[in-house]
PDB file of C-alpha atoms in Angstrom:
ATOM      1  CA  UNK U   6     -18.465  12.672   0.413  1.00 96.00           C
ATOM      2  CA  UNK U   7     -15.611  15.162   0.416  1.00 97.00           C
ATOM      3  CA  UNK U   8     -12.503  13.057  -0.173  1.00 98.00           C
ATOM      4  CA  UNK U   9      -8.908  14.059   0.506  1.00 98.00           C
ATOM      5  CA  UNK U  10      -6.286  11.917  -1.201  1.00 97.00           C
ATOM      6  CA  UNK U  11      -2.979  12.174   0.645  1.00 96.00           C
ATOM      7  CA  UNK U  12      -0.369  11.695  -2.043  1.00 85.00           C
ATOM      8  CA  UNK U  13      -0.834  11.835  -5.804  1.00 89.00           C
ATOM      9  CA  UNK U  14       1.709   9.139  -6.509  1.00 90.00           C
ATOM     10  CA  UNK U  15       1.379   5.702  -8.046  1.00 91.00           C
ATOM     11  CA  UNK U  16      -1.413   4.503  -5.734  1.00 94.00           C
ATOM     12  CA  UNK U  17      -3.208   7.614  -4.492  1.00 94.00           C
ATOM     13  CA  UNK U  18      -2.965   9.216  -7.886  1.00 94.00           C
ATOM     14  CA  UNK U  19      -4.469   6.163  -9.547  1.00 95.00           C
ATOM     15  CA  UNK U  20      -7.452   5.566  -7.256  1.00 97.00           C
ATOM     16  CA  UNK U  21      -7.988   9.278  -6.648  1.00 96.00           C
ATOM     17  CA  UNK U  22      -7.799   9.943 -10.355  1.00 96.00           C
ATOM     18  CA  UNK U  23     -10.408   7.284 -11.116  1.00 96.00           C
ATOM     19  CA  UNK U  24     -12.674   8.690  -8.390  1.00 97.00           C
ATOM     20  CA  UNK U  25     -12.317  12.202  -9.806  1.00 96.00           C
ATOM     21  CA  UNK U  26     -12.936  10.878 -13.307  1.00 95.00           C
ATOM     22  CA  UNK U  27     -16.181   9.320 -12.017  1.00 96.00           C
ATOM     23  CA  UNK U  28     -17.353  12.675 -10.689  1.00 96.00           C
ATOM     24  CA  UNK U  29     -16.573  12.251  -6.998  1.00 97.00           C
ATOM     25  CA  UNK U  30     -15.542  15.282  -4.902  1.00 98.00           C
ATOM     26  CA  UNK U  31     -11.799  14.620  -4.728  1.00 97.00           C
ATOM     27  CA  UNK U  32      -8.952  16.878  -3.608  1.00 97.00           C
ATOM     28  CA  UNK U  33      -5.288  15.869  -3.602  1.00 96.00           C
ATOM     29  CA  UNK U  34      -2.962  16.898  -0.779  1.00 96.00           C
ATOM     30  CA  UNK U  35       0.424  17.276  -2.429  1.00 91.00           C
ATOM     31  CA  UNK U  36       3.846  18.766  -1.837  1.00 86.00           C
ATOM     32  CA  UNK U  37       4.966  21.893  -3.757  1.00 86.00           C
ATOM     33  CA  UNK U  38       7.001  20.108  -6.447  1.00 86.00           C
ATOM     34  CA  UNK U  39       4.162  17.717  -7.305  1.00 90.00           C
ATOM     35  CA  UNK U  40       1.724  20.647  -7.213  1.00 89.00           C
ATOM     36  CA  UNK U  41       3.714  22.440  -9.882  1.00 90.00           C
ATOM     37  CA  UNK U  42       3.925  19.320 -12.040  1.00 91.00           C
ATOM     38  CA  UNK U  43       0.210  18.522 -11.791  1.00 92.00           C
ATOM     39  CA  UNK U  44      -0.790  22.143 -12.376  1.00 92.00           C
ATOM     40  CA  UNK U  45       1.339  22.204 -15.508  1.00 93.00           C
ATOM     41  CA  UNK U  46       0.708  18.755 -16.999  1.00 94.00           C
ATOM     42  CA  UNK U  47      -2.423  17.458 -15.271  1.00 95.00           C
ATOM     43  CA  UNK U  48      -2.844  14.118 -13.507  1.00 95.00           C
ATOM     44  CA  UNK U  49      -1.984  11.598 -16.206  1.00 96.00           C
ATOM     45  CA  UNK U  50      -2.872   7.908 -16.026  1.00 96.00           C
ATOM     46  CA  UNK U  51      -1.612   5.292 -18.455  1.00 95.00           C
ATOM     47  CA  UNK U  52      -3.642   2.121 -17.995  1.00 94.00           C
ATOM     48  CA  UNK U  53      -4.960  -0.994 -19.751  1.00 94.00           C
ATOM     49  CA  UNK U  54      -8.366   0.180 -18.490  1.00 94.00           C
ATOM     50  CA  UNK U  55      -8.068   3.460 -20.382  1.00 93.00           C
ATOM     51  CA  UNK U  56      -5.756   6.445 -20.244  1.00 95.00           C
ATOM     52  CA  UNK U  57      -6.810   9.715 -18.647  1.00 93.00           C
ATOM     53  CA  UNK U  58      -5.622  13.282 -18.240  1.00 95.00           C
ATOM     54  CA  UNK U  59      -7.326  15.178 -15.426  1.00 95.00           C
ATOM     55  CA  UNK U  60      -7.148  18.668 -13.964  1.00 93.00           C
ATOM     56  CA  UNK U  61      -7.234  17.724 -10.265  1.00 93.00           C
ATOM     57  CA  UNK U  62      -8.196  19.897  -7.317  1.00 95.00           C
ATOM     58  CA  UNK U  63      -5.049  20.426  -5.266  1.00 95.00           C
ATOM     59  CA  UNK U  64      -4.374  21.638  -1.755  1.00 94.00           C
ATOM     60  CA  UNK U  65      -1.271  22.041   0.372  1.00 92.00           C
ATOM     61  CA  UNK U  66      -1.110  21.326   4.092  1.00 93.00           C
ATOM     62  CA  UNK U  67      -1.202  25.023   4.973  1.00 93.00           C
ATOM     63  CA  UNK U  68      -4.377  25.552   2.933  1.00 94.00           C
ATOM     64  CA  UNK U  69      -6.557  22.931   4.668  1.00 96.00           C
ATOM     65  CA  UNK U  70      -9.163  24.826   6.684  1.00 92.00           C
ATOM     66  CA  UNK U  71     -12.026  22.352   7.127  1.00 95.00           C
ATOM     67  CA  UNK U  72     -12.434  18.624   7.829  1.00 97.00           C
ATOM     68  CA  UNK U  73     -13.051  16.105   5.072  1.00 98.00           C
ATOM     69  CA  UNK U  74     -15.386  13.107   5.215  1.00 98.00           C
ATOM     70  CA  UNK U  75     -12.700  10.691   4.029  1.00 98.00           C
ATOM     71  CA  UNK U  76      -8.915  10.829   4.066  1.00 98.00           C
ATOM     72  CA  UNK U  77      -7.474   8.204   1.709  1.00 98.00           C
ATOM     73  CA  UNK U  78      -3.896   7.733   2.848  1.00 96.00           C
ATOM     74  CA  UNK U  79      -1.553   6.197   0.286  1.00 92.00           C
ATOM     75  CA  UNK U  80       1.952   7.404   1.116  1.00 91.00           C
ATOM     76  CA  UNK U  81       4.949   5.143   1.615  1.00 88.00           C
ATOM     77  CA  UNK U  82       5.242   3.905   5.191  1.00 88.00           C
ATOM     78  CA  UNK U  83       8.469   5.806   5.850  1.00 88.00           C
ATOM     79  CA  UNK U  84       6.657   9.064   4.973  1.00 91.00           C
ATOM     80  CA  UNK U  85       3.739   8.449   7.359  1.00 94.00           C
ATOM     81  CA  UNK U  86       4.832  10.719  10.206  1.00 94.00           C
ATOM     82  CA  UNK U  87       5.245  13.730   7.941  1.00 94.00           C
ATOM     83  CA  UNK U  88       1.960  12.914   6.196  1.00 96.00           C
ATOM     84  CA  UNK U  89       0.063  12.811   9.507  1.00 97.00           C
ATOM     85  CA  UNK U  90       1.262  16.304  10.298  1.00 96.00           C
ATOM     86  CA  UNK U  91       0.241  17.475   6.823  1.00 96.00           C
ATOM     87  CA  UNK U  92      -3.347  16.170   6.887  1.00 97.00           C
ATOM     88  CA  UNK U  93      -4.116  16.621  10.599  1.00 97.00           C
ATOM     89  CA  UNK U  94      -6.233  19.716   9.951  1.00 97.00           C
ATOM     90  CA  UNK U  95      -8.446  17.649   7.615  1.00 98.00           C
ATOM     91  CA  UNK U  96      -9.511  15.285  10.409  1.00 98.00           C
ATOM     92  CA  UNK U  97     -12.693  16.178  12.273  1.00 97.00           C
ATOM     93  CA  UNK U  98     -14.922  14.180  14.672  1.00 97.00           C
ATOM     94  CA  UNK U  99     -16.643  12.324  11.806  1.00 97.00           C
ATOM     95  CA  UNK U 100     -13.688  11.919   9.438  1.00 98.00           C
ATOM     96  CA  UNK U 101     -12.759   8.417   8.322  1.00 98.00           C
ATOM     97  CA  UNK U 102      -9.085   7.733   7.642  1.00 98.00           C
ATOM     98  CA  UNK U 103      -8.661   4.920   5.110  1.00 98.00           C
ATOM     99  CA  UNK U 104      -4.981   3.901   4.984  1.00 97.00           C
ATOM    100  CA  UNK U 105      -3.794   1.575   2.238  1.00 95.00           C
ATOM    101  CA  UNK U 106      -0.212   1.333   3.462  1.00 93.00           C
ATOM    102  CA  UNK U 107       1.645  -1.943   3.626  1.00 91.00           C
ATOM    103  CA  UNK U 108       1.964  -3.972   6.810  1.00 92.00           C
ATOM    104  CA  UNK U 109       0.170  -3.170  10.082  1.00 94.00           C
ATOM    105  CA  UNK U 110       2.398  -0.744  11.998  1.00 94.00           C
ATOM    106  CA  UNK U 111       0.686   2.276  10.487  1.00 95.00           C
ATOM    107  CA  UNK U 112      -2.587   1.358  12.208  1.00 96.00           C
ATOM    108  CA  UNK U 113      -0.945   1.713  15.626  1.00 94.00           C
ATOM    109  CA  UNK U 114       0.555   5.079  14.702  1.00 95.00           C
ATOM    110  CA  UNK U 115      -2.662   6.450  13.207  1.00 97.00           C
ATOM    111  CA  UNK U 116      -4.914   5.364  16.075  1.00 97.00           C
ATOM    112  CA  UNK U 117      -2.492   6.810  18.612  1.00 97.00           C
ATOM    113  CA  UNK U 118      -2.623  10.172  16.827  1.00 97.00           C
ATOM    114  CA  UNK U 119      -6.278  10.351  15.729  1.00 98.00           C
ATOM    115  CA  UNK U 120      -8.142   7.823  17.890  1.00 97.00           C
ATOM    116  CA  UNK U 121      -9.493   4.327  17.336  1.00 96.00           C
ATOM    117  CA  UNK U 122     -12.755   5.375  15.708  1.00 96.00           C
ATOM    118  CA  UNK U 123     -11.197   7.552  13.031  1.00 98.00           C
ATOM    119  CA  UNK U 124      -9.130   4.757  11.472  1.00 98.00           C
ATOM    120  CA  UNK U 125     -10.751   2.086   9.324  1.00 98.00           C
ATOM    121  CA  UNK U 126      -8.970  -0.797   7.617  1.00 97.00           C
ATOM    122  CA  UNK U 127      -7.956  -0.877   3.993  1.00 97.00           C
ATOM    123  CA  UNK U 128      -6.190  -2.947   1.366  1.00 96.00           C
ATOM    124  CA  UNK U 129      -5.386  -1.891  -2.169  1.00 94.00           C
ATOM    125  CA  UNK U 130      -4.300  -4.218  -4.927  1.00 91.00           C
ATOM    126  CA  UNK U 131      -2.748  -2.394  -7.855  1.00 90.00           C
ATOM    127  CA  UNK U 132       0.584  -2.509  -9.659  1.00 85.00           C
ATOM    128  CA  UNK U 133       1.483   1.004 -10.686  1.00 89.00           C
ATOM    129  CA  UNK U 134       4.414   3.371 -10.693  1.00 88.00           C
ATOM    130  CA  UNK U 135       5.354   6.940 -11.545  1.00 90.00           C
ATOM    131  CA  UNK U 136       7.441   7.220 -14.688  1.00 91.00           C
ATOM    132  CA  UNK U 137      10.107   9.855 -15.279  1.00 89.00           C
ATOM    133  CA  UNK U 138       7.446  12.210 -16.686  1.00 92.00           C
ATOM    134  CA  UNK U 139       5.344  12.037 -13.537  1.00 91.00           C
ATOM    135  CA  UNK U 140       2.667   9.901 -15.181  1.00 94.00           C
ATOM    136  CA  UNK U 141       0.951   7.092 -13.269  1.00 95.00           C
ATOM    137  CA  UNK U 142       1.528   3.882 -15.214  1.00 94.00           C
ATOM    138  CA  UNK U 143      -0.573   0.831 -14.354  1.00 92.00           C
ATOM    139  CA  UNK U 144       1.564  -2.264 -14.907  1.00 87.00           C
ATOM    140  CA  UNK U 145      -1.140  -4.958 -14.692  1.00 86.00           C
ATOM    141  CA  UNK U 146      -4.896  -5.176 -14.994  1.00 89.00           C
ATOM    142  CA  UNK U 147      -5.897  -5.775 -11.381  1.00 92.00           C
ATOM    143  CA  UNK U 148      -7.206  -2.777  -9.416  1.00 93.00           C
ATOM    144  CA  UNK U 149      -9.067  -3.359  -6.187  1.00 96.00           C
ATOM    145  CA  UNK U 150      -9.777  -1.327  -3.076  1.00 97.00           C
ATOM    146  CA  UNK U 151     -11.066  -3.197   0.000  1.00 97.00           C
ATOM    147  CA  UNK U 152     -12.227  -1.410   3.164  1.00 98.00           C
ATOM    148  CA  UNK U 153     -14.065  -2.082   6.399  1.00 98.00           C
ATOM    149  CA  UNK U 154     -14.421  -1.353  10.081  1.00 98.00           C
ATOM    150  CA  UNK U 155     -11.552  -2.963  11.955  1.00 96.00           C
ATOM    151  CA  UNK U 156     -14.004  -4.595  14.389  1.00 95.00           C
ATOM    152  CA  UNK U 157     -15.887  -6.253  11.514  1.00 95.00           C
ATOM    153  CA  UNK U 158     -19.139  -4.317  11.901  1.00 96.00           C
ATOM    154  CA  UNK U 159     -21.076  -3.030   8.894  1.00 95.00           C
ATOM    155  CA  UNK U 160     -21.798   0.509  10.045  1.00 97.00           C
ATOM    156  CA  UNK U 161     -23.833   3.239   8.336  1.00 97.00           C
ATOM    157  CA  UNK U 162     -20.689   5.260   7.635  1.00 97.00           C
ATOM    158  CA  UNK U 163     -19.074   2.297   5.868  1.00 97.00           C
ATOM    159  CA  UNK U 164     -22.224   1.748   3.835  1.00 97.00           C
ATOM    160  CA  UNK U 165     -22.053   5.397   2.768  1.00 97.00           C
ATOM    161  CA  UNK U 166     -18.408   4.956   1.869  1.00 98.00           C
ATOM    162  CA  UNK U 167     -19.216   1.817  -0.104  1.00 98.00           C
ATOM    163  CA  UNK U 168     -21.836   3.660  -2.163  1.00 97.00           C
ATOM    164  CA  UNK U 169     -19.296   6.412  -2.879  1.00 97.00           C
ATOM    165  CA  UNK U 170     -16.564   4.044  -4.037  1.00 97.00           C
ATOM    166  CA  UNK U 171     -18.727   1.743  -6.152  1.00 96.00           C
ATOM    167  CA  UNK U 172     -18.814   2.401  -9.887  1.00 95.00           C
ATOM    168  CA  UNK U 173     -15.703   4.554  -9.914  1.00 95.00           C
ATOM    169  CA  UNK U 174     -13.686   2.597 -12.463  1.00 92.00           C
ATOM    170  CA  UNK U 175     -12.052   0.036 -10.158  1.00 96.00           C
ATOM    171  CA  UNK U 176     -13.145  -2.936  -8.058  1.00 97.00           C
ATOM    172  CA  UNK U 177     -14.441  -1.719  -4.672  1.00 97.00           C
ATOM    173  CA  UNK U 178     -15.430  -4.112  -1.890  1.00 97.00           C
ATOM    174  CA  UNK U 179     -16.726  -3.678   1.646  1.00 98.00           C
ATOM    175  CA  UNK U 180     -15.202  -6.320   3.942  1.00 97.00           C
ATOM    176  CA  UNK U 181     -16.426  -7.603   7.303  1.00 96.00           C
ATOM    177  CA  UNK U 182     -12.964  -9.057   8.034  1.00 96.00           C
ATOM    178  CA  UNK U 183     -10.603  -6.342   6.867  1.00 97.00           C
ATOM    179  CA  UNK U 184      -7.886  -7.144   9.407  1.00 96.00           C
ATOM    180  CA  UNK U 185      -7.567 -10.660   7.979  1.00 96.00           C
ATOM    181  CA  UNK U 186      -7.401  -9.178   4.484  1.00 95.00           C
ATOM    182  CA  UNK U 187      -4.623  -6.830   5.593  1.00 96.00           C
ATOM    183  CA  UNK U 188      -2.652  -9.719   7.072  1.00 97.00           C
ATOM    184  CA  UNK U 189      -3.112 -11.833   3.953  1.00 95.00           C
ATOM    185  CA  UNK U 190      -1.757  -9.031   1.794  1.00 94.00           C
ATOM    186  CA  UNK U 191       1.147  -8.669   4.233  1.00 97.00           C
ATOM    187  CA  UNK U 192       2.018 -12.351   3.784  1.00 97.00           C
ATOM    188  CA  UNK U 193       2.120 -11.850   0.025  1.00 95.00           C
ATOM    189  CA  UNK U 194       4.145  -8.628   0.260  1.00 94.00           C
ATOM    190  CA  UNK U 195       6.679 -10.024   2.715  1.00 97.00           C
ATOM    191  CA  UNK U 196       7.174 -13.168   0.645  1.00 98.00           C
ATOM    192  CA  UNK U 197       7.385 -11.552  -2.765  1.00 97.00           C
ATOM    193  CA  UNK U 198       9.422  -8.624  -1.478  1.00 97.00           C
ATOM    194  CA  UNK U 199      11.890 -10.859   0.332  1.00 98.00           C
ATOM    195  CA  UNK U 200      12.565 -13.230  -2.546  1.00 98.00           C
ATOM    196  CA  UNK U 201      12.767 -10.638  -5.344  1.00 98.00           C
ATOM    197  CA  UNK U 202      14.936  -8.225  -3.341  1.00 97.00           C
ATOM    198  CA  UNK U 203      17.191 -10.926  -1.918  1.00 96.00           C
ATOM    199  CA  UNK U 204      17.698 -12.533  -5.328  1.00 97.00           C
ATOM    200  CA  UNK U 205      17.620  -9.222  -7.251  1.00 96.00           C
ATOM    201  CA  UNK U 206      15.351 -10.492  -9.995  1.00 97.00           C
ATOM    202  CA  UNK U 207      11.871 -11.190 -11.289  1.00 97.00           C
ATOM    203  CA  UNK U 208      10.007 -14.351 -10.333  1.00 97.00           C
ATOM    204  CA  UNK U 209      10.753 -15.783 -13.759  1.00 97.00           C
ATOM    205  CA  UNK U 210      14.476 -15.158 -13.336  1.00 98.00           C
ATOM    206  CA  UNK U 211      14.465 -16.681  -9.854  1.00 98.00           C
ATOM    207  CA  UNK U 212      12.563 -19.792 -10.940  1.00 97.00           C
ATOM    208  CA  UNK U 213      14.934 -20.280 -13.887  1.00 97.00           C
ATOM    209  CA  UNK U 214      17.849 -20.708 -11.467  1.00 97.00           C
ATOM    210  CA  UNK U 215      18.427 -24.131  -9.864  1.00 97.00           C
ATOM    211  CA  UNK U 216      16.578 -24.230  -6.555  1.00 97.00           C
ATOM    212  CA  UNK U 217      14.798 -20.936  -7.230  1.00 97.00           C
ATOM    213  CA  UNK U 218      11.263 -22.314  -7.014  1.00 97.00           C
ATOM    214  CA  UNK U 219      12.090 -24.183  -3.806  1.00 97.00           C
ATOM    215  CA  UNK U 220      13.436 -20.963  -2.305  1.00 97.00           C
ATOM    216  CA  UNK U 221      10.193 -19.170  -3.130  1.00 97.00           C
ATOM    217  CA  UNK U 222       8.172 -21.932  -1.462  1.00 97.00           C
ATOM    218  CA  UNK U 223      10.296 -21.717   1.689  1.00 98.00           C
ATOM    219  CA  UNK U 224       9.946 -17.933   1.934  1.00 98.00           C
ATOM    220  CA  UNK U 225       6.170 -18.241   1.583  1.00 98.00           C
ATOM    221  CA  UNK U 226       6.120 -20.945   4.264  1.00 98.00           C
ATOM    222  CA  UNK U 227       7.945 -18.642   6.681  1.00 98.00           C
ATOM    223  CA  UNK U 228       5.499 -15.807   6.042  1.00 98.00           C
ATOM    224  CA  UNK U 229       2.471 -18.054   6.467  1.00 98.00           C
ATOM    225  CA  UNK U 230       3.895 -19.348   9.757  1.00 98.00           C
ATOM    226  CA  UNK U 231       4.204 -15.805  11.130  1.00 98.00           C
ATOM    227  CA  UNK U 232       0.629 -14.893  10.201  1.00 98.00           C
ATOM    228  CA  UNK U 233      -0.688 -18.156  11.647  1.00 98.00           C
ATOM    229  CA  UNK U 234       1.149 -17.649  14.924  1.00 98.00           C
ATOM    230  CA  UNK U 235      -0.317 -14.141  15.159  1.00 97.00           C
ATOM    231  CA  UNK U 236      -3.859 -15.482  14.778  1.00 97.00           C
ATOM    232  CA  UNK U 237      -4.353 -14.722  11.087  1.00 97.00           C
ATOM    233  CA  UNK U 238      -3.797 -18.016   9.300  1.00 97.00           C
ATOM    234  CA  UNK U 239      -4.019 -17.591   5.511  1.00 96.00           C
ATOM    235  CA  UNK U 240      -6.440 -19.881   3.724  1.00 94.00           C
ATOM    236  CA  UNK U 241      -5.048 -22.823   1.782  1.00 95.00           C
ATOM    237  CA  UNK U 242      -6.584 -21.430  -1.408  1.00 95.00           C
ATOM    238  CA  UNK U 243      -4.815 -18.114  -0.903  1.00 94.00           C
ATOM    239  CA  UNK U 244      -1.473 -19.792  -0.229  1.00 96.00           C
ATOM    240  CA  UNK U 245      -1.923 -21.944  -3.330  1.00 97.00           C
ATOM    241  CA  UNK U 246      -2.475 -18.820  -5.448  1.00 95.00           C
ATOM    242  CA  UNK U 247       0.574 -17.115  -3.978  1.00 96.00           C
ATOM    243  CA  UNK U 248       2.685 -20.234  -4.479  1.00 97.00           C
ATOM    244  CA  UNK U 249       1.640 -20.476  -8.122  1.00 97.00           C
ATOM    245  CA  UNK U 250       2.384 -16.805  -8.735  1.00 96.00           C
ATOM    246  CA  UNK U 251       5.775 -17.015  -7.010  1.00 97.00           C
ATOM    247  CA  UNK U 252       6.929 -20.048  -9.006  1.00 97.00           C
ATOM    248  CA  UNK U 253       5.548 -19.249 -12.466  1.00 97.00           C
ATOM    249  CA  UNK U 254       8.117 -19.814 -15.183  1.00 96.00           C
ATOM    250  CA  UNK U 255       8.904 -16.741 -17.251  1.00 96.00           C
ATOM    251  CA  UNK U 256       6.883 -14.475 -14.958  1.00 96.00           C
ATOM    252  CA  UNK U 257       7.814 -10.762 -14.972  1.00 93.00           C
ATOM    253  CA  UNK U 258       6.324 -10.422 -11.476  1.00 92.00           C
ATOM    254  CA  UNK U 259       8.290  -8.300  -9.001  1.00 92.00           C
ATOM    255  CA  UNK U 260       7.507  -6.484  -5.762  1.00 92.00           C
ATOM    256  CA  UNK U 261       7.160  -2.749  -5.239  1.00 88.00           C
ATOM    257  CA  UNK U 262      10.163  -2.932  -2.900  1.00 93.00           C
ATOM    258  CA  UNK U 263      12.264  -4.456  -5.668  1.00 95.00           C
ATOM    259  CA  UNK U 264      11.126  -1.807  -8.147  1.00 91.00           C
ATOM    260  CA  UNK U 265      12.071   0.905  -5.622  1.00 92.00           C
ATOM    261  CA  UNK U 266      15.412  -0.793  -5.027  1.00 94.00           C
ATOM    262  CA  UNK U 267      16.126  -0.873  -8.763  1.00 93.00           C
ATOM    263  CA  UNK U 268      15.505   2.886  -8.895  1.00 91.00           C
ATOM    264  CA  UNK U 269      17.885   3.514  -5.989  1.00 93.00           C
ATOM    265  CA  UNK U 270      14.958   4.771  -3.895  1.00 92.00           C
ATOM    266  CA  UNK U 271      14.190   4.110  -0.212  1.00 93.00           C
ATOM    267  CA  UNK U 272      12.321   0.872   0.534  1.00 94.00           C
ATOM    268  CA  UNK U 273       9.685  -0.042   3.128  1.00 93.00           C
ATOM    269  CA  UNK U 274      11.909  -2.652   4.711  1.00 95.00           C
ATOM    270  CA  UNK U 275      11.090  -1.875   8.360  1.00 94.00           C
ATOM    271  CA  UNK U 276       7.335  -1.932   7.809  1.00 93.00           C
ATOM    272  CA  UNK U 277       7.044  -4.883   5.417  1.00 95.00           C
ATOM    273  CA  UNK U 278       9.792  -7.143   6.768  1.00 97.00           C
ATOM    274  CA  UNK U 279      11.114  -5.762  10.073  1.00 97.00           C
ATOM    275  CA  UNK U 280       7.777  -5.500  11.862  1.00 96.00           C
ATOM    276  CA  UNK U 281       6.653  -8.816  10.375  1.00 97.00           C
ATOM    277  CA  UNK U 282       9.753 -10.627  11.651  1.00 98.00           C
ATOM    278  CA  UNK U 283       9.408  -9.033  15.105  1.00 97.00           C
ATOM    279  CA  UNK U 284       5.828 -10.260  15.424  1.00 97.00           C
ATOM    280  CA  UNK U 285       6.965 -13.751  14.485  1.00 97.00           C
ATOM    281  CA  UNK U 286       9.806 -13.597  17.029  1.00 98.00           C
ATOM    282  CA  UNK U 287       7.292 -12.937  19.809  1.00 97.00           C
ATOM    283  CA  UNK U 288       5.751 -16.336  19.038  1.00 98.00           C
ATOM    284  CA  UNK U 289       9.055 -18.143  18.478  1.00 98.00           C
ATOM    285  CA  UNK U 290       8.683 -18.427  14.697  1.00 98.00           C
ATOM    286  CA  UNK U 291      12.014 -18.911  12.901  1.00 97.00           C
ATOM    287  CA  UNK U 292      12.322 -16.808   9.736  1.00 98.00           C
ATOM    288  CA  UNK U 293      15.922 -17.142   8.479  1.00 98.00           C
ATOM    289  CA  UNK U 294      15.160 -16.274   4.836  1.00 98.00           C
ATOM    290  CA  UNK U 295      13.010 -13.264   5.709  1.00 98.00           C
ATOM    291  CA  UNK U 296      15.743 -12.198   8.138  1.00 98.00           C
ATOM    292  CA  UNK U 297      18.380 -12.473   5.406  1.00 98.00           C
ATOM    293  CA  UNK U 298      16.313 -10.258   3.115  1.00 98.00           C
ATOM    294  CA  UNK U 299      15.729  -7.793   5.957  1.00 98.00           C
ATOM    295  CA  UNK U 300      19.444  -7.471   6.772  1.00 97.00           C
ATOM    296  CA  UNK U 301      20.276  -7.148   3.081  1.00 97.00           C
ATOM    297  CA  UNK U 302      17.771  -4.322   2.607  1.00 97.00           C
ATOM    298  CA  UNK U 303      18.776  -2.542   5.801  1.00 96.00           C
ATOM    299  CA  UNK U 304      22.341  -2.498   4.487  1.00 95.00           C
ATOM    300  CA  UNK U 305      21.050  -1.083   1.193  1.00 95.00           C
ATOM    301  CA  UNK U 306      19.041   1.548   3.090  1.00 91.00           C
ATOM    302  CA  UNK U 307      22.070   2.447   5.156  1.00 88.00           C
ATOM    303  CA  UNK U 308      24.061   2.990   1.987  1.00 86.00           C
ATOM    304  CA  UNK U 309      21.447   5.421   0.714  1.00 85.00           C
ATOM    305  CA  UNK U 310      21.653   7.466   3.892  1.00 77.00           C
ATOM    306  CA  UNK U 311      25.412   7.866   3.505  1.00 77.00           C
ATOM    307  CA  UNK U 312      25.131   9.414   0.073  1.00 69.00           C
TER     308      UNK U 312
END
């Protein structure tokens, strides 16, 4: 399969880099500044699973002249509109678009632009970030990519995709219920993002404060209630794992939104919290703690725009 990775940042750079390292036909769609950096220094991965320095194939939006078999979309949600314009020429009648963005709003935007069939479902689980040298640093050992048809079917094209992604240096899994998997990740992201950003600290720091663990439980309860009302009730086992992770003493766990906030960067507040809260409102689900985090982060975002 000819694979186009949209974005060579913390997520796309990691999974795309591992695919390239495993000999897959991978090209990265990047902006000019990142092109210059990667051309000069290579795609560099720092990881507990092994470091790597690669010389990636790069393309800019203006240089795309033929469709790809797979477009792996890994940009931040607030950059989606610009990204769609950039990779549009790479989408042909048989192209699969595999987005691993957070939340669910991106699915609506992608299907409106490229059609229902083009867009499959995806979830990625990886903790990584770009350091000040442009290197992709993996912060924890987990690294999973889950994908599937949004209607739950196991189609020939997904079987081909599964063969391509297996054995590429990360956990790859074909799912027959990818929409549920996307919602379950959203519950985790909304909960962890809300509590770490609202409290401005790691899980360990939050739990060390009086009432911190109870606050984490309440935020998770709100998120689970939204998903349940929307027809995607998380399993008890999943909620138990999230609860344990969000109340672990001494844990350095944070959310990607909190890490972006600490850097003074934009955050995905509308897509991770705003859309989530709106969907709960439709069903009459009260989410005061999620709402508090949302307002807090919108104020932060507004401050960035005034700079």
